[in-house]
Short mmCIF file of C-alpha atoms in Angstrom, two decimals:
data_model
loop_
_atom_site.label_atom_id
_atom_site.label_comp_id
_atom_site.label_asym_id
_atom_site.label_seq_id
_atom_site.Cartn_x
_atom_site.Cartn_y
_atom_site.Cartn_z
CA MET A 1 0.00 0.00 0.00
CA SER A 2 3.03 2.34 0.10
CA PRO A 3 3.99 4.83 -2.64
CA ASP A 4 7.27 2.96 -3.17
CA TRP A 5 5.31 -0.02 -4.49
CA LEU A 6 2.49 1.79 -6.30
CA LEU A 7 3.96 4.93 -7.88
CA GLU A 8 6.59 5.84 -10.43
CA ASP A 9 7.53 9.50 -10.77
CA GLY A 10 4.49 10.30 -8.66
CA ARG A 11 2.05 8.50 -10.95
CA PRO A 12 0.31 5.15 -10.43
CA LEU A 13 2.09 2.20 -12.00
CA ALA A 14 -1.14 0.26 -12.55
CA THR A 15 -4.21 1.10 -14.56
CA ALA A 16 -6.26 -0.93 -12.09
CA THR A 17 -5.29 -1.85 -8.55
CA VAL A 18 -7.43 -4.82 -7.53
CA LEU A 19 -8.55 -4.92 -3.90
CA SER A 20 -10.60 -7.58 -2.19
CA HIS A 21 -12.32 -5.51 0.53
CA PRO A 22 -13.34 -1.87 1.15
CA GLU A 23 -11.10 -1.70 4.26
CA GLN A 24 -8.13 -1.96 1.87
CA LEU A 25 -9.46 1.01 -0.06
CA GLU A 26 -9.57 3.11 3.10
CA ARG A 27 -5.97 2.22 3.91
CA LEU A 28 -4.93 2.90 0.30
CA ARG A 29 -6.46 6.38 0.46
CA ALA A 30 -4.57 7.05 3.67
CA SER A 31 -1.18 5.68 2.58
CA CYS A 32 -1.10 6.46 -1.15
CA PRO A 33 -3.97 8.71 -2.23
CA GLU A 34 -2.48 9.09 -5.74
CA ALA A 35 -3.24 5.41 -6.43
CA ALA A 36 -6.73 5.42 -4.93
CA PRO A 37 -8.51 6.33 -8.23
CA THR A 38 -7.17 3.09 -9.77
CA ALA A 39 -8.71 0.88 -7.08
CA VAL A 40 -11.22 -1.78 -8.12
CA LEU A 41 -13.04 -4.03 -5.67
CA ALA A 42 -13.04 -7.45 -7.29
CA GLY A 43 -12.89 -10.06 -4.54
CA ASP A 44 -10.21 -12.72 -4.12
CA PRO A 45 -10.04 -15.63 -6.60
CA CYS A 46 -7.64 -17.59 -4.37
CA TYR A 47 -10.02 -17.37 -1.44
CA ASP A 48 -12.97 -18.27 -3.69
CA ARG A 49 -11.22 -21.44 -4.86
CA ILE A 50 -10.56 -22.39 -1.24
CA LEU A 51 -14.18 -21.79 -0.24
CA ALA A 52 -15.47 -23.86 -3.16
CA ALA A 53 -13.20 -26.78 -2.19
CA LEU A 54 -14.05 -26.93 1.52
CA PRO A 55 -16.41 -29.90 1.02
CA GLN A 56 -13.41 -31.87 -0.33
CA ARG A 57 -11.58 -31.73 3.02
CA ASP A 58 -11.73 -35.46 3.76
CA ARG A 59 -10.41 -36.32 0.30
CA PHE A 60 -7.52 -33.87 0.65
CA ARG A 61 -6.68 -35.38 4.02
CA ARG A 62 -6.59 -38.88 2.60
CA ALA A 63 -4.40 -37.68 -0.27
CA LEU A 64 -1.87 -36.65 2.40
CA GLY A 65 -2.19 -40.00 4.18
CA VAL A 66 -4.24 -38.60 7.07
CA GLY A 67 -6.89 -40.99 8.29
CA PRO A 68 -9.33 -40.82 11.22
CA GLY A 69 -7.71 -40.11 14.56
CA ARG A 70 -4.66 -38.43 13.03
CA ARG A 71 -3.93 -34.70 13.00
CA LEU A 72 -2.41 -32.74 10.13
CA ILE A 73 -0.08 -29.91 11.19
CA VAL A 74 0.85 -27.38 8.50
CA VAL A 75 3.92 -25.20 9.09
CA SER A 76 3.69 -22.03 7.00
CA SER A 77 6.24 -19.26 6.46
CA THR A 78 6.53 -16.14 4.35
CA TRP A 79 9.90 -14.86 3.12
CA SER A 80 10.83 -11.83 5.23
CA PRO A 81 13.83 -11.84 7.62
CA ARG A 82 11.48 -11.89 10.60
CA SER A 83 9.31 -14.70 9.28
CA LEU A 84 9.09 -18.19 10.73
CA PHE A 85 11.68 -19.29 8.17
CA GLY A 86 14.01 -16.33 8.61
CA GLY A 87 13.85 -15.81 12.36
CA GLU A 88 16.35 -16.95 14.97
CA ALA A 89 15.72 -19.95 17.18
CA THR A 90 16.30 -17.76 20.23
CA GLY A 91 13.03 -16.01 19.49
CA THR A 92 14.55 -12.70 18.45
CA THR A 93 13.63 -11.13 15.14
CA GLY A 94 17.05 -10.27 13.75
CA ALA A 95 17.74 -10.94 10.08
CA THR A 96 20.25 -13.78 10.45
CA GLY A 97 20.05 -16.37 7.67
CA ALA A 98 17.30 -18.82 7.18
CA ALA A 99 18.48 -21.88 9.01
CA ASP A 100 17.61 -21.19 12.65
CA LEU A 101 14.02 -21.05 13.84
CA LEU A 102 12.26 -23.29 11.32
CA PRO A 103 14.73 -26.22 11.48
CA TRP A 104 14.58 -26.04 15.28
CA LEU A 105 10.79 -26.17 15.13
CA LEU A 106 10.73 -29.06 12.67
CA SER A 107 13.20 -31.11 14.72
CA ARG A 108 11.10 -30.55 17.85
CA LEU A 109 7.92 -31.55 16.04
CA ALA A 110 9.56 -34.73 14.73
CA ALA A 111 10.75 -35.62 18.23
CA GLU A 112 7.54 -34.78 20.09
CA LEU A 113 4.69 -35.77 17.80
CA PRO A 114 3.99 -39.52 17.60
CA ALA A 115 4.41 -40.55 13.98
CA ASP A 116 1.09 -42.36 13.73
CA GLU A 117 -0.96 -39.65 15.43
CA TYR A 118 0.32 -36.57 13.57
CA ARG A 119 1.37 -35.64 10.03
CA THR A 120 3.48 -32.53 9.37
CA THR A 121 3.75 -30.59 6.13
CA ALA A 122 5.53 -27.32 5.27
CA VAL A 123 4.21 -24.53 3.05
CA LEU A 124 7.04 -22.12 2.22
CA HIS A 125 6.61 -18.91 0.21
CA PRO A 126 7.81 -19.24 -3.41
CA ASN A 127 10.38 -16.48 -2.82
CA ILE A 128 12.09 -18.74 -0.25
CA TRP A 129 12.50 -21.47 -2.87
CA TYR A 130 13.59 -19.15 -5.66
CA GLY A 131 15.58 -16.73 -3.53
CA HIS A 132 17.78 -19.35 -1.88
CA GLY A 133 17.39 -22.00 -4.57
CA PRO A 134 15.54 -25.34 -4.33
CA GLY A 135 18.75 -27.21 -3.57
CA GLN A 136 19.60 -25.05 -0.59
CA VAL A 137 16.06 -25.22 0.79
CA ARG A 138 16.00 -28.99 0.45
CA ALA A 139 19.35 -29.15 2.25
CA TRP A 140 17.95 -27.08 5.14
CA LEU A 141 14.89 -29.32 5.31
CA ASP A 142 16.70 -32.60 4.71
CA GLY A 143 16.63 -33.92 8.28
CA ALA A 144 12.95 -33.06 8.66
CA ARG A 145 12.07 -34.65 5.31
CA ARG A 146 13.77 -37.91 6.33
CA ALA A 147 11.76 -37.69 9.55
CA GLY A 148 8.50 -37.62 7.58
CA LEU A 149 7.96 -33.95 6.67
CA ASP A 150 6.32 -33.25 3.33
CA ALA A 151 7.30 -29.94 1.70
CA ILE A 152 4.31 -28.78 -0.33
CA ASP A 153 4.96 -27.44 -3.83
CA PRO A 154 5.39 -23.63 -3.55
CA LEU A 155 2.71 -22.93 -6.16
CA ASP A 156 0.33 -25.89 -6.12
CA GLY A 157 -1.17 -27.93 -3.32
CA TRP A 158 -0.90 -25.49 -0.42
CA ARG A 159 -4.57 -24.53 -0.56
CA GLN A 160 -5.58 -28.19 -0.30
CA ALA A 161 -3.19 -28.61 2.66
CA LEU A 162 -4.81 -25.66 4.45
CA ILE A 163 -8.27 -27.10 3.93
CA ALA A 164 -7.07 -30.47 5.26
CA ALA A 165 -5.19 -29.01 8.26
CA ASP A 166 -6.06 -29.47 11.93
CA CYS A 167 -3.68 -26.68 12.98
CA VAL A 168 -1.40 -24.19 11.20
CA LEU A 169 1.87 -23.01 12.74
CA GLY A 170 2.55 -19.80 10.91
CA ASP A 171 3.54 -16.16 10.84
CA HIS A 172 2.27 -12.97 9.17
CA SER A 173 1.84 -14.64 5.78
CA SER A 174 -1.33 -14.60 3.73
CA VAL A 175 -1.35 -18.40 4.01
CA THR A 176 -1.73 -18.16 7.79
CA TYR A 177 -4.47 -15.56 7.34
CA TYR A 178 -6.33 -17.76 4.85
CA ALA A 179 -6.15 -20.61 7.37
CA ALA A 180 -7.70 -18.47 10.10
CA SER A 181 -10.34 -17.25 7.64
CA ILE A 182 -11.63 -20.76 6.99
CA GLY A 183 -11.70 -21.62 10.70
CA VAL A 184 -8.46 -23.58 11.10
CA PRO A 185 -6.76 -23.22 14.53
CA VAL A 186 -3.63 -21.08 14.25
CA LEU A 187 -0.49 -20.78 16.37
CA LEU A 188 1.94 -17.97 15.55
CA GLY A 189 5.57 -19.05 15.66
CA ALA A 190 6.79 -15.63 14.49
CA PHE A 191 4.92 -12.38 14.05
CA PRO A 192 6.76 -9.05 13.53
CA GLN A 193 3.90 -6.78 14.55
CA GLU A 194 6.13 -3.72 14.01
CA ASP A 195 6.46 -4.53 10.29
CA LEU A 196 2.72 -4.36 9.63
CA ASP A 197 0.13 -1.67 9.18
CA PRO A 198 -1.55 -1.69 12.61
CA PHE A 199 -4.92 -1.16 10.93
CA SER A 200 -4.59 -4.16 8.60
CA PRO A 201 -6.49 -7.43 9.13
CA VAL A 202 -3.19 -9.32 9.23
CA ALA A 203 -2.04 -7.17 12.16
CA ALA A 204 -5.37 -7.92 13.84
CA LEU A 205 -4.64 -11.63 13.43
CA GLY A 206 -1.40 -11.08 15.32
CA ARG A 207 -3.34 -9.54 18.20
CA THR A 208 -5.91 -12.36 18.20
CA ALA A 209 -4.15 -15.66 17.56
CA PRO A 210 -2.17 -17.46 20.30
CA ARG A 211 1.63 -17.59 20.15
CA LEU A 212 3.77 -20.70 19.97
CA LEU A 213 6.19 -20.73 22.91
CA ARG A 214 9.62 -22.33 22.79
CA ARG A 215 9.44 -23.55 26.37
CA GLY A 216 7.29 -26.51 27.23
CA SER A 217 5.77 -29.17 25.05
CA LEU A 218 4.93 -28.21 21.47
CA ARG A 219 2.45 -31.07 21.34
CA ALA A 220 0.61 -29.75 24.38
CA GLN A 221 0.41 -26.29 22.78
CA ILE A 222 -0.87 -27.69 19.48
CA ASP A 223 -3.45 -29.92 21.15
CA GLY A 224 -4.47 -27.03 23.41
CA ALA A 225 -4.96 -24.68 20.46
CA ILE A 226 -7.13 -27.26 18.71
CA ALA A 227 -9.18 -28.02 21.82
CA ALA A 228 -9.70 -24.35 22.73
CA HIS A 229 -10.47 -23.18 19.21
CA GLU A 230 -13.93 -21.74 18.58
CA PRO A 231 -15.27 -21.76 15.01
CA GLU A 232 -16.29 -18.10 15.25
CA ARG A 233 -12.96 -16.91 16.66
CA TYR A 234 -11.78 -15.34 13.40
CA LYS A 235 -15.22 -14.51 11.98
CA GLU A 236 -14.48 -10.78 11.64
CA LEU A 237 -11.16 -11.50 9.96
CA ALA A 238 -12.85 -13.89 7.53
CA GLU A 239 -15.34 -11.19 6.61
CA GLN A 240 -12.43 -8.90 5.69
CA THR A 241 -10.82 -11.45 3.41
CA SER A 242 -13.24 -10.62 0.62
CA SER A 243 -16.29 -8.39 0.34
CA SER A 244 -17.51 -10.50 -2.59
CA PRO A 245 -16.93 -14.16 -1.73
CA GLY A 246 -17.66 -16.44 -4.66
CA GLU A 247 -17.90 -13.55 -7.13
CA SER A 248 -14.28 -12.77 -8.03
CA ALA A 249 -14.31 -14.59 -11.38
CA ALA A 250 -17.20 -12.51 -12.68
CA LEU A 251 -15.82 -9.25 -11.26
CA LEU A 252 -12.32 -9.80 -12.62
CA ARG A 253 -13.49 -10.83 -16.07
CA ARG A 254 -15.67 -7.73 -16.25
CA LEU A 255 -12.65 -5.60 -15.33
CA PHE A 256 -10.38 -7.26 -17.89
CA TYR A 257 -12.83 -6.83 -20.73
CA ASP A 258 -13.45 -3.22 -19.75
CA LEU A 259 -9.71 -2.54 -19.84
CA ILE A 260 -9.37 -3.87 -23.39
CA GLY A 261 -12.59 -2.24 -24.53
CA MET A 262 -14.52 -5.37 -25.44
CA ALA A 263 -17.85 -6.84 -24.43
CA GLU A 264 -17.84 -9.97 -22.27
CA PRO A 265 -18.83 -13.25 -23.96
CA ALA A 266 -22.58 -13.65 -23.85
CA GLY A 267 -24.06 -16.72 -22.21
CA ARG A 268 -20.71 -17.97 -20.86
CA PRO A 269 -20.27 -17.70 -17.08
CA ALA A 270 -16.94 -16.68 -15.62
CA LEU A 271 -15.53 -19.69 -13.76
CA LEU A 272 -12.50 -20.50 -11.66
CA ALA A 273 -10.66 -23.80 -12.03
CA PRO A 274 -11.49 -26.04 -9.06
CA LEU A 275 -8.67 -27.15 -6.80
CA PRO A 276 -7.49 -30.55 -8.08
CA LEU A 277 -7.30 -33.62 -5.89
CA PRO A 278 -3.59 -34.06 -5.11
CA PRO A 279 -1.88 -37.41 -5.75
CA PHE A 280 -1.74 -39.85 -2.85
CA GLU A 281 1.46 -39.00 -0.97
CA PRO A 282 1.63 -40.50 2.52
CA ASP A 283 4.56 -39.55 4.72
CA ARG A 284 7.69 -41.64 4.45
CA ARG A 285 10.30 -41.92 7.20
CA THR A 286 13.79 -43.07 6.33
CA ALA A 287 15.24 -41.83 9.63
CA PRO A 288 15.34 -44.47 12.38
CA VAL A 289 12.15 -44.86 14.41
CA ARG A 290 11.90 -45.73 18.09
CA ALA A 291 8.77 -47.73 18.84
CA LEU A 292 7.34 -47.96 22.35
CA THR A 293 4.84 -50.79 22.80
CA ARG A 294 2.58 -52.20 25.45
CA VAL A 295 0.47 -55.35 25.31
CA LEU A 296 -2.97 -54.25 26.49
CA GLY A 297 -4.70 -57.61 26.26
CA GLU A 298 -4.10 -61.21 25.28
CA ALA A 299 -7.60 -62.52 24.69
CA PRO A 300 -8.28 -60.93 22.30
CA PRO A 301 -4.73 -59.71 21.49
CA GLU A 302 -4.26 -55.94 21.64
CA VAL A 303 -1.05 -53.90 21.46
CA SER A 304 -0.48 -50.15 21.84
CA VAL A 305 2.25 -48.59 19.67
CA ILE A 306 3.85 -45.14 19.99
CA ARG A 307 6.47 -44.36 17.36
CA HIS A 308 8.84 -41.38 17.31
CA THR A 309 11.33 -40.52 14.61
CA GLN A 310 14.89 -40.24 15.85
CA ALA A 311 16.03 -37.38 13.58
CA ASN A 312 19.67 -36.35 13.59
CA GLY A 313 20.33 -33.52 15.98
CA GLY A 314 16.80 -33.62 17.37
CA PRO A 315 15.90 -34.18 20.99
CA ASP A 316 14.91 -37.65 22.00
CA GLN A 317 11.89 -36.87 24.14
CA ALA A 318 9.21 -34.35 24.88
CA GLU A 319 9.54 -31.67 27.54
CA ASP A 320 6.10 -32.42 28.94
CA PRO A 321 6.12 -34.66 32.06
CA ALA A 322 2.73 -36.04 31.08
CA GLU A 323 4.21 -37.21 27.78
CA ASP A 324 7.12 -38.86 29.59
CA ALA A 325 4.71 -40.65 31.94
CA HIS A 326 2.67 -41.86 28.98
CA ALA A 327 5.83 -43.21 27.33
CA ARG A 328 6.94 -44.96 30.55
CA ALA A 329 3.65 -46.87 30.60
CA HIS A 330 4.84 -48.67 27.47
CA THR A 331 6.99 -51.52 28.63
CA HIS A 332 8.90 -52.48 25.50
CA ALA A 333 11.06 -50.41 23.13
CA HIS A 334 12.63 -51.36 19.83
CA THR A 335 14.24 -49.69 16.82
CA VAL A 336 12.79 -49.74 13.31
CA VAL A 337 15.02 -48.79 10.37
CA ASP A 338 14.02 -48.29 6.74
CA GLU A 339 16.38 -50.12 4.38
CA GLU A 340 16.86 -46.85 2.47
CA THR A 341 18.04 -44.95 5.55
CA TRP A 342 21.09 -42.72 5.47
CA GLU A 343 22.05 -44.15 8.87
CA THR A 344 23.13 -47.44 7.31
CA GLY A 345 25.22 -48.28 10.36
CA LEU A 346 21.99 -48.90 12.28
CA LEU A 347 20.67 -51.56 9.89
CA PRO A 348 22.76 -54.40 11.37
CA VAL A 349 21.50 -53.63 14.89
CA ALA A 350 17.87 -52.79 14.07
CA ASP A 351 15.12 -54.85 15.65
CA ILE A 352 12.92 -54.41 12.56
CA VAL A 353 14.06 -53.60 9.02
CA VAL A 354 11.45 -52.19 6.61
CA ARG A 355 11.32 -52.08 2.82
CA ARG A 356 8.65 -50.14 0.91
CA ALA A 357 7.85 -51.16 -2.65
CA ALA A 358 5.13 -52.57 -4.82
CA GLY A 359 4.66 -56.31 -4.45
CA ASP A 360 5.66 -56.87 -8.08
CA ASP A 361 8.66 -54.51 -8.06
CA PRO A 362 11.28 -56.54 -9.98
CA ARG A 363 14.15 -54.72 -8.27
CA VAL A 364 13.46 -56.00 -4.77
CA GLY A 365 10.29 -58.11 -4.78
CA PRO A 366 8.39 -60.26 -4.42
CA PRO A 367 7.90 -59.79 -0.66
CA GLY A 368 8.63 -63.41 0.18
CA ALA A 369 12.00 -63.30 -1.54
CA TRP A 370 13.07 -59.97 -0.04
CA THR A 371 12.06 -60.93 3.50
CA SER A 372 14.07 -64.16 3.26
CA GLU A 373 17.12 -62.31 1.93
CA ALA A 374 16.75 -59.52 4.51
CA LEU A 375 16.77 -61.93 7.45
CA ALA A 376 20.01 -63.38 6.13
CA ARG A 377 21.46 -59.92 5.49
CA TYR A 378 20.57 -58.58 8.95
CA PRO A 379 21.11 -61.56 11.30
CA TYR A 380 20.38 -59.62 14.50
CA CYS A 381 16.94 -58.24 13.59
CA GLY A 382 13.92 -60.10 14.88
CA LEU A 383 11.48 -59.28 12.08
CA VAL A 384 11.52 -57.78 8.59
CA ALA A 385 8.56 -56.06 6.91
CA TYR A 386 7.82 -55.44 3.23
CA VAL A 387 5.20 -52.67 2.95
CA ASP A 388 3.47 -53.15 -0.39
CA GLY A 389 0.28 -51.13 0.11
CA PRO A 390 -1.21 -48.30 2.17
CA ASP A 391 -2.87 -50.74 4.59
CA ARG A 392 -0.80 -53.91 4.44
CA CYS A 393 2.63 -55.49 4.65
CA VAL A 394 4.29 -58.88 4.50
CA VAL A 395 6.50 -59.79 7.48
CA ARG A 396 8.83 -62.64 8.18
CA VAL A 397 9.84 -63.45 11.73
CA ARG A 398 13.26 -64.81 12.68
CA GLU A 399 11.92 -68.37 12.92
CA GLY A 400 10.98 -68.13 9.24
CA THR A 401 7.20 -67.76 9.29
CA LEU A 402 5.89 -65.50 6.54
CA LEU A 403 2.71 -63.53 7.33
CA ARG A 404 0.47 -60.99 5.69
CA LEU A 405 -0.75 -58.13 7.96
CA THR A 406 -3.78 -56.28 6.59
CA ALA A 407 -5.78 -53.56 8.34
CA ALA A 408 -9.55 -53.73 8.09
CA ALA A 409 -11.21 -51.07 5.93
CA ASP A 410 -13.61 -48.53 7.40
CA PRO A 411 -17.40 -49.05 7.10
CA GLY A 412 -17.32 -47.31 3.73
CA GLY A 413 -14.68 -49.67 2.39
CA ARG A 414 -11.81 -47.14 2.46
CA ALA A 415 -8.35 -48.39 3.36
CA ASP A 416 -6.91 -47.73 6.81
CA LEU A 417 -4.10 -45.20 6.25
CA CYS A 418 -1.98 -45.94 9.31
CA ASP A 419 1.60 -46.86 8.35
CA PRO A 420 1.65 -50.68 8.14
CA ALA A 421 5.10 -50.66 9.78
CA ALA A 422 3.24 -49.88 13.02
CA TYR A 423 1.47 -53.22 12.70
CA ALA A 424 4.83 -54.95 12.29
CA SER A 425 5.98 -53.28 15.52
CA ALA A 426 2.87 -54.53 17.32
CA LEU A 427 3.50 -58.10 16.17
CA TYR A 428 7.18 -57.84 17.13
CA ALA A 429 6.23 -56.66 20.63
CA TRP A 430 3.79 -59.55 20.97
CA LEU A 431 6.45 -62.09 20.08
CA ALA A 432 9.25 -60.38 22.04
CA GLY A 433 7.23 -60.88 25.21
CA GLY A 434 7.43 -64.65 24.74
CA ARG A 435 3.87 -65.05 23.47
CA PRO A 436 3.25 -67.68 20.79
CA LEU A 437 2.46 -66.51 17.29
CA ASP A 438 -0.69 -68.62 16.96
CA ARG A 439 -2.35 -66.61 19.77
CA ALA A 440 -2.09 -63.50 17.57
CA LEU A 441 -4.11 -65.22 14.85
CA PRO A 442 -6.33 -64.52 13.03
CA TRP A 443 -6.21 -60.86 14.00
CA LEU A 444 -4.89 -58.42 16.56
CA THR A 445 -5.89 -54.89 17.52
CA VAL A 446 -3.20 -52.23 17.15
CA ARG A 447 -3.76 -48.96 18.99
CA THR A 448 -2.10 -45.73 17.88
CA GLY A 449 -3.21 -43.02 20.25
CA ALA A 450 -6.99 -43.22 20.56
CA THR A 451 -7.42 -45.09 17.27
CA ALA A 452 -7.87 -48.86 17.09
CA HIS A 453 -6.82 -50.73 13.95
CA ARG A 454 -8.11 -54.28 13.46
CA VAL A 455 -5.29 -56.11 11.69
CA THR A 456 -5.67 -59.55 10.12
CA VAL A 457 -2.64 -61.80 10.67
CA GLU A 458 -2.53 -64.42 7.91
CA PRO A 459 0.26 -67.04 7.64
CA LEU A 460 1.53 -67.41 4.07
CA SER A 461 4.25 -70.04 4.26
CA LEU A 462 7.06 -71.54 6.27
CA LEU A 463 10.72 -71.74 5.37
CA PRO A 464 12.01 -75.29 5.02
#
């Protein structure tokens, strides 16, 4: 809204300055009156596409591998020095390089949030990717990506992630504001109030939304923000997102045709492209995973599993005593390592080794062959698992028995989206306690948090 951005030699740069709400016009008149005559109220096409896609929320969640009982956390940052990406981990707002606050936050989230109860994605402003270069950004995010983070494409997919989100950890970006506008709980990890027009809606968000604190449990803060959130909390801010919700396509087309001096096409409505359904991309962890298990029942068999990624440089436990007490209630711990891990030195000492591929992948499959070879290759592991679908895996135990683990579908027939490696951990815990395999047949219940997964255990063959 400043003259530096809107004027050249004292004259407006643009023929038409598109605004989405009258409050912007008032601020434009105050900050740059020379540009005010060019203002056109034409809504917000980005916001309109989000509003139109809200009914697709469940589908977007499943595209990101988020099933019932799991929470999607979106970390969003704009590109200024005092953004979530540019800020210092100490909490100050100095312009120090990009690799402080956000990597600290991502490592804490990976350490604190149980892998099967939370999914984390990052939405970074395009200027971050193109200013620093994709290679540098990927290098900064590498540890978090191996711990399961999904970095959303800087141009496509972020709107769907917002719609699917249970909570957004953000800053003063428009992405964070859009999230609040559609009723998503927001926690502000950075917010340079002094950089904003105090009369702007974004500044009002900074005065309204709770702040993310470095001290204490991040999980407790996230869960608290979700539990305390009221749907009407950001109602006034949502009303200032656009004064013409759902009408931007028609308003913008009218403006464009007026500018070129032509009549609009008759009988053809102005439409916006709907947000596409993203490809199915569940999170993948190649960093080692520590699994805490507890046998809850033997008749019928039931095992609780809590899995945490052990990312390099990250802390190994939460700072919340309640979380520690919950972990101590689980009586057995073991290490799970993906065969494609960078920490290859851990493969020989892993309790479970996992491979993820299609069942007919000629490079490593079929599952029966790989599991037999893997047990020979890693003589100290107790179980190997070949994950060949979103809800199933083939495991072979040290004694040689080959089994298929398959989670039951929901009442609508949709696949359970919990990582099948969690089922392998449950079976391993059952056997490690000295319990016979046949008592886990034909099915066992695997609990991840408050969610119960009914898993069929089907013997396939025995080694000679």
